[in-house]
Tab-separated table of C-alpha atoms in Angstrom:
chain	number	residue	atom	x	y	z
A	1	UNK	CA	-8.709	-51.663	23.734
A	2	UNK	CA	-10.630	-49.827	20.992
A	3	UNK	CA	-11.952	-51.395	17.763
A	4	UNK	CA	-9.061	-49.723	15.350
A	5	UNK	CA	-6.732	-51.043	17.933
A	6	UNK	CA	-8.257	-54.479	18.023
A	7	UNK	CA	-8.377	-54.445	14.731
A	8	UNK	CA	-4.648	-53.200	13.981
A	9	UNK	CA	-3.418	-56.402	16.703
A	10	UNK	CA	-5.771	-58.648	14.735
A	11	UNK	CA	-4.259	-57.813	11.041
A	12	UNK	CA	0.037	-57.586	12.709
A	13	UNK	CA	-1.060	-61.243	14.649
A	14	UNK	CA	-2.406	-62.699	11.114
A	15	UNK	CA	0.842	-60.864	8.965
A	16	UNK	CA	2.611	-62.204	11.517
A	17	UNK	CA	1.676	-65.887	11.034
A	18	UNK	CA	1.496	-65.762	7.431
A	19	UNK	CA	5.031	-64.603	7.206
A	20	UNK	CA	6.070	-67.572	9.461
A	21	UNK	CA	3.848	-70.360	7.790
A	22	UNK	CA	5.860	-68.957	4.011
A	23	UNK	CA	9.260	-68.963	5.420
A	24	UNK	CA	8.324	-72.595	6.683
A	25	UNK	CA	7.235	-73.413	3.722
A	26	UNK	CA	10.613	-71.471	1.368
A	27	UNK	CA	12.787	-74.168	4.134
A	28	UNK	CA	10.750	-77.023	2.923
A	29	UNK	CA	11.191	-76.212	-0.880
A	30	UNK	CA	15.132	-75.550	0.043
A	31	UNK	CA	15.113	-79.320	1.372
A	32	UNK	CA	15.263	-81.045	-1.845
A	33	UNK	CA	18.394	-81.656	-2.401
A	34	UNK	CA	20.875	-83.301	-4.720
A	35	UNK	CA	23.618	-85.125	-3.270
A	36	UNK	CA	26.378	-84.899	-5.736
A	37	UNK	CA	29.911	-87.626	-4.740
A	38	UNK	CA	32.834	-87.200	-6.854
A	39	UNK	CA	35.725	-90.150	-6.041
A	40	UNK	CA	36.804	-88.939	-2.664
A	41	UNK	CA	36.445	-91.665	0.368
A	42	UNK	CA	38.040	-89.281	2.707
A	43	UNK	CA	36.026	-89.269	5.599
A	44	UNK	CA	33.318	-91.138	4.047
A	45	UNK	CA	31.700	-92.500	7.502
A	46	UNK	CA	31.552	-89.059	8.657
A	47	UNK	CA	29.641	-87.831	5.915
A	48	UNK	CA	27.475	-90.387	5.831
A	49	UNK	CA	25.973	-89.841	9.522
A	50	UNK	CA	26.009	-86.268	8.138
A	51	UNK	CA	22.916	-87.165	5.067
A	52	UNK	CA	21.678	-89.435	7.679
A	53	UNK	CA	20.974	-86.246	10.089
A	54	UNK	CA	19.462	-84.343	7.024
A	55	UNK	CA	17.269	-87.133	6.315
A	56	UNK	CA	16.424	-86.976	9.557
A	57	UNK	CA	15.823	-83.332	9.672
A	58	UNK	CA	12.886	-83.579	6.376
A	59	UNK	CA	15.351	-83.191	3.604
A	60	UNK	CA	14.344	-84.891	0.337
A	61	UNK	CA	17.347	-86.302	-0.928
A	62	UNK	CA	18.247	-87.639	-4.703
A	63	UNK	CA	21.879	-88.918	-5.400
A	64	UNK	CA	24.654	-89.100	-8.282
A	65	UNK	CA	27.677	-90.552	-8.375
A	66	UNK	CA	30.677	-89.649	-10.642
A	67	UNK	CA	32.424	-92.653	-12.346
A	68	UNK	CA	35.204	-92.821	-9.643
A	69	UNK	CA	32.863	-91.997	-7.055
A	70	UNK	CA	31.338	-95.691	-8.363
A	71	UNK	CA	34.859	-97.035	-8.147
A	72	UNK	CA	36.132	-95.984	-4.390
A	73	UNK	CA	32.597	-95.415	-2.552
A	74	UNK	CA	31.290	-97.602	-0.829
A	75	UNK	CA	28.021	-97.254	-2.594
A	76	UNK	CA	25.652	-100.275	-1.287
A	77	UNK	CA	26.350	-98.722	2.181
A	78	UNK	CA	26.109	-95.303	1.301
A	79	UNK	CA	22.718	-96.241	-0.716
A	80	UNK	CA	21.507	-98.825	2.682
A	81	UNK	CA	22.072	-95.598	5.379
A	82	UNK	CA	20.732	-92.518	3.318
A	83	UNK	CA	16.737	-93.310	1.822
A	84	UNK	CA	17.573	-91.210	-1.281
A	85	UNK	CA	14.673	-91.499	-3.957
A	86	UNK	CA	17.040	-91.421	-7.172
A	87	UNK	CA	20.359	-92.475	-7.723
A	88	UNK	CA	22.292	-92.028	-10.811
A	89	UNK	CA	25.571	-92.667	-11.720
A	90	UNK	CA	28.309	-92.103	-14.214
A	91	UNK	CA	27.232	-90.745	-17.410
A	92	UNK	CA	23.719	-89.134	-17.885
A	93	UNK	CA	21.242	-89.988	-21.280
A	94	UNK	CA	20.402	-86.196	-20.195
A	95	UNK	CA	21.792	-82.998	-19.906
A	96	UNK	CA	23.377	-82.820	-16.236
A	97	UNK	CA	22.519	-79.467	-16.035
A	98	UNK	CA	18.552	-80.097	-16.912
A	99	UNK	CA	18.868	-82.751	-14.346
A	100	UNK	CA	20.198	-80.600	-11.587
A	101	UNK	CA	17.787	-77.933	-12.534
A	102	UNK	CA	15.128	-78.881	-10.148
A	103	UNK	CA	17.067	-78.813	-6.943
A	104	UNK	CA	16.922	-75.597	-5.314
A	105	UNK	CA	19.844	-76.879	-3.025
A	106	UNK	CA	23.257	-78.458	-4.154
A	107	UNK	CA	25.519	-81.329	-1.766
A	108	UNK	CA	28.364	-82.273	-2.512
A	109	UNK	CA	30.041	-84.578	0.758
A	110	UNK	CA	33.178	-85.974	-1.332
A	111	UNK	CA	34.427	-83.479	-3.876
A	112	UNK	CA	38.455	-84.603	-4.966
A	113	UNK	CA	41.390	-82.213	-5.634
A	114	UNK	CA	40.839	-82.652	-9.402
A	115	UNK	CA	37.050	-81.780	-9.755
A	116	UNK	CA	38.040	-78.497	-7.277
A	117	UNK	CA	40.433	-77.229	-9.487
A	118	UNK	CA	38.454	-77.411	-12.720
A	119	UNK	CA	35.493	-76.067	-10.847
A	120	UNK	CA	38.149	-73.162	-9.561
A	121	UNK	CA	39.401	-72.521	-12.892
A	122	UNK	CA	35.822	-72.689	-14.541
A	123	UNK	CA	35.996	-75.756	-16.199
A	124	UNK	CA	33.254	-77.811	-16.674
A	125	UNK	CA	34.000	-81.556	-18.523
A	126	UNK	CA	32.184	-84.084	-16.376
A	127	UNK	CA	28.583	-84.557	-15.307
A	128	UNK	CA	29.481	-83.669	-11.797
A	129	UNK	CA	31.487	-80.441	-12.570
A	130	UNK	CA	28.361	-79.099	-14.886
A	131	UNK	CA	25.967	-79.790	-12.578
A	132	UNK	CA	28.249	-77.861	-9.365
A	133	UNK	CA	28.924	-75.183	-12.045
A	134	UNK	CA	25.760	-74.711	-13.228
A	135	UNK	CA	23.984	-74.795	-9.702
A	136	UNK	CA	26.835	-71.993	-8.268
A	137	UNK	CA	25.851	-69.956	-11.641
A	138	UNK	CA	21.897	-69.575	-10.721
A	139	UNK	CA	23.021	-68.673	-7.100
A	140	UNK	CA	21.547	-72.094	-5.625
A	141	UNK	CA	22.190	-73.576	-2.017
A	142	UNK	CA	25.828	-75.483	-2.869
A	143	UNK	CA	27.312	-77.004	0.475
A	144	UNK	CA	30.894	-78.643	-0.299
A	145	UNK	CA	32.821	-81.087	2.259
A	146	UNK	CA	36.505	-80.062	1.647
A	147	UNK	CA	37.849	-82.959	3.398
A	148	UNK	CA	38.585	-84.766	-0.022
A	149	UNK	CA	40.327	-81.601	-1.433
A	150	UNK	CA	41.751	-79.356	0.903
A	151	UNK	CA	45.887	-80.317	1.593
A	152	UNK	CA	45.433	-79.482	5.374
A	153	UNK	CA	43.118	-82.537	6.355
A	154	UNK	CA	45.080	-84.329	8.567
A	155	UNK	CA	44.660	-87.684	7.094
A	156	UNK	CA	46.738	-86.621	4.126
A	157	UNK	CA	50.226	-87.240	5.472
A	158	UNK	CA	49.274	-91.237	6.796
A	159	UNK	CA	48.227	-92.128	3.018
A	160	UNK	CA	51.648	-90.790	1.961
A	161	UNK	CA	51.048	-87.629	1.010
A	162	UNK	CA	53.938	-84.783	0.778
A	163	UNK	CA	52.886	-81.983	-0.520
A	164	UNK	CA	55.390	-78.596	-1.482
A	165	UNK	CA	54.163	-75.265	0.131
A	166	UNK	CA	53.614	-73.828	-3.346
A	167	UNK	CA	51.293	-77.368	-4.361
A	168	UNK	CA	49.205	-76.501	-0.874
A	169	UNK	CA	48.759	-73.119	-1.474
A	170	UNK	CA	47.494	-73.865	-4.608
A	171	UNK	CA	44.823	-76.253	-3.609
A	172	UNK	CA	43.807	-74.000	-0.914
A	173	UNK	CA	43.088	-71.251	-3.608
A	174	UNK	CA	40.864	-73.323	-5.043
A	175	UNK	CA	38.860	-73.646	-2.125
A	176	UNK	CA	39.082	-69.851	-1.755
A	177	UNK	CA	37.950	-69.672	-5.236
A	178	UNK	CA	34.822	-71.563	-5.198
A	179	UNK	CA	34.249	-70.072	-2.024
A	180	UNK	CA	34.200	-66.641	-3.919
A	181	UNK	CA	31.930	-68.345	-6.376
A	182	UNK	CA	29.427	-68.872	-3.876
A	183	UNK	CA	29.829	-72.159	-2.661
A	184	UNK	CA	29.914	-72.540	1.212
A	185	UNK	CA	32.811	-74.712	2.350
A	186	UNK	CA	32.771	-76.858	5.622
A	187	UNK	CA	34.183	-80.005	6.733
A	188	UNK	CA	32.713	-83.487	7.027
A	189	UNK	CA	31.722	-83.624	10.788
A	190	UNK	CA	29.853	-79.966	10.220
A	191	UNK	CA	28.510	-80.588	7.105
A	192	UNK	CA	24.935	-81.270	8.197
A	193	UNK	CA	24.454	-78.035	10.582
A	194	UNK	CA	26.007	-75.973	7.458
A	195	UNK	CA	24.038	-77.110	5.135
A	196	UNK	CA	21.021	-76.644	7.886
A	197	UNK	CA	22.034	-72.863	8.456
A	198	UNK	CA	22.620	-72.434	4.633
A	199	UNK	CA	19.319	-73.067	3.551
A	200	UNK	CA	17.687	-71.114	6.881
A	201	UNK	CA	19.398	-67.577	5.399
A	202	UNK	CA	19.973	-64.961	7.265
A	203	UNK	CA	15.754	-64.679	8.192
A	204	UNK	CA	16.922	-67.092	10.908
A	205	UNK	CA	20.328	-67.102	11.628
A	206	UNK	CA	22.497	-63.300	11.508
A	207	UNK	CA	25.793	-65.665	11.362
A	208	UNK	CA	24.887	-66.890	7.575
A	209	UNK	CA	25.255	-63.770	6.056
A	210	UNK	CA	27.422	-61.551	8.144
A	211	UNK	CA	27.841	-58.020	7.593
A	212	UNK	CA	30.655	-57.299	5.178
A	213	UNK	CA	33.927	-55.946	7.388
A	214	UNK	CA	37.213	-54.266	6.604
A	215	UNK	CA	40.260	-56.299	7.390
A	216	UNK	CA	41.355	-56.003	10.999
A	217	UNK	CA	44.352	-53.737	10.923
A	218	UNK	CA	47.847	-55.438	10.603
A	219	UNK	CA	49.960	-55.017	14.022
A	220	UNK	CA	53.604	-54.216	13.720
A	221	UNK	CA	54.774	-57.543	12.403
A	222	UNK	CA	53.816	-57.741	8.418
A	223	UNK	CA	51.108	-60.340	8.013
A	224	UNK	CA	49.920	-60.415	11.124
A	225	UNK	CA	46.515	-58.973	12.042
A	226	UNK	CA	44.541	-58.083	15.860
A	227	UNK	CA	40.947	-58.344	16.418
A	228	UNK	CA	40.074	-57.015	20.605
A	229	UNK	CA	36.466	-58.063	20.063
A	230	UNK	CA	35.115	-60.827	22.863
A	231	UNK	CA	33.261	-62.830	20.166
A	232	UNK	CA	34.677	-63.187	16.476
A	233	UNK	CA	32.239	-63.721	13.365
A	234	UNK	CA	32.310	-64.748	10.380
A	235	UNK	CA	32.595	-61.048	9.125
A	236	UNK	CA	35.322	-60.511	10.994
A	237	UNK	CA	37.864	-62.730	9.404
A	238	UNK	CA	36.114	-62.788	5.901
A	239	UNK	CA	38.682	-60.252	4.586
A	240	UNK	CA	41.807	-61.489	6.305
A	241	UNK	CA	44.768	-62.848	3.389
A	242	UNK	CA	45.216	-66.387	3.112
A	243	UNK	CA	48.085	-68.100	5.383
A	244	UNK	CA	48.111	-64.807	7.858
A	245	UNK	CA	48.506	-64.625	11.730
A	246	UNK	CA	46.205	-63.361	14.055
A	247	UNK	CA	45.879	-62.614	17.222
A	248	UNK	CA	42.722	-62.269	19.658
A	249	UNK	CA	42.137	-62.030	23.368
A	250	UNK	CA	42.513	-65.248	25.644
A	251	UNK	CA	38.899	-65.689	26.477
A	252	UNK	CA	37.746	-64.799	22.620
A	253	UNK	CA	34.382	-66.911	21.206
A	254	UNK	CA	34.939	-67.682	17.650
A	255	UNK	CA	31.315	-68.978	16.053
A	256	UNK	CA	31.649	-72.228	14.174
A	257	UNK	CA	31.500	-70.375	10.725
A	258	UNK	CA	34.402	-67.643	11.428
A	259	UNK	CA	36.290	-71.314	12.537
A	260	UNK	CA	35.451	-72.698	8.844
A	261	UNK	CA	37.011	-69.827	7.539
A	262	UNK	CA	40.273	-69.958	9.514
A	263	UNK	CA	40.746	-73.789	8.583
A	264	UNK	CA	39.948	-72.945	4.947
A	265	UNK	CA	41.911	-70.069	4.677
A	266	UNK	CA	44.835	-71.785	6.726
A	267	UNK	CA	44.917	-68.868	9.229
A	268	UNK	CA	46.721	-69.334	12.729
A	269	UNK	CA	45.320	-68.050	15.359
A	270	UNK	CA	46.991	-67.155	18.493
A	271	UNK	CA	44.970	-65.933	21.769
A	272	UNK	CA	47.255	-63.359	23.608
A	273	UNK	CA	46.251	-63.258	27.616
């Protein structure tokens, strides 16, 4: 090896290094987070273990609970199993938006059907919806559980709920709708790897910011759509309507996030052998 060549390994090994000790440190700065609970108890024990495995995993966690959040959380518990460093709850002597404004990254485990359609339709009247608002407006990390919201969760029906077509797919454009604001949508037992991958970007992980697609193209029955690949992305399904068919190959791999989207987008799929 000659001395320029030596000397070209030297300066790629130390570039090298220094781009991987910044990234490190970017993650680190993405971990503080503000957990944000709205008055959901839908799977509350799931999302629970969920903080648990972020505060596991380094993140710096601060917490604030909405008014009903403080009426149907189990908040001693929730306060026992998570070690967040603030808690706040109800109303706020400050500005929830200058309170938010330090976290780089947004949770929100328990979000209910009424704080998802004001933040759908832009509307922003409590300290939690400002603060979720806000955060989606500067293009932060915001993570929502749509277990509390979304009319599909199969707990629904056993506390009496039933809903009209037309009511559901209302609610579920909601979910599309903060979903187009940014937000990234996932369900109680994922929400701790989402949030992981969400603050990783795409540096680390190809699948959290997929390459933008065209729509499969429909087959011959009208809302139904084909997709022949062997493994289907996120950026495959991305485009597909709301409440649509489609139809893949019998041994088809569909990654986690391209599953989030079919649940939130209500989309059946059906594997053709």
């Amino acid at each position: 090896m000659t001395e320029d060549q030596l000397r070209d390994a030297i300066l790629e090994a130390l570039t090298e290094e220094i781009a991987r000790r910044v990234a490190e440190k970017l993650q680190q700065l993405q971990k503080k987070a503000l957990v944000i609970c709205t008055g959901s108890a839908l799977s509350f024990s799931t999302w629970l273990v969920g903080l648990q495995q972020l505060a596991e995993a380094g993140f710096r966690m601060d917490l604030y609970l909405s008014e009903s959040a403080c009426q149907v959380l189990d908040t001693e518990a929730l306060c026992a199993a998570v070690p967040f460093g603030k808690v706040w709850k109800g109303r706020l002597e400050e500005a929830p938006e200058k309170l938010a404004a330090s976290y780089p990254t947004i949770l929100v485990p328990a979000l209910t059907v009424n704080s998802a359609a004001k933040l759908a339709h832009c509307i922003s009247d409590t300290p939690a919806t400002r603060m979720i608002s806000n955060s989606m407006m500067r293009g932060k990390n915001v993570v929502v559980s749509v277990d509390g919201c979304c009319p599909d969760n199969s707990d629904r029906p056993a506390m009496g709920y039933r809903m009209t077509d037309g009511l559901k797919a209302q609610l579920r454009r909601h979910l599309e709708q903060l979903q187009a604001y940014g937000a990234s949508l996932t369900t109680a037992d994922r929400f701790a790897s989402r949030v992981i991958r969400t603050i990783q970007g795409p540096a680390v992980s190809a699948e959290a910011a997929p390459e933008q697609k065209a729509a499969p193209a429909p087959v011959a029955v009208p809302g139904e759509y084909r997709v022949e690949k062997r493994v289907l992305g996120r950026g495959d399904v991305s485009a597909l309507p709301a409440a649509c068919t489609l139809r893949v190959k019998q041994n088809c791999q569909i990654t986690q996030l391209a599953a989030e989207v079919l649940q939130v987008r209500r989309i059946k799929v059906i594997r053709e052998g």
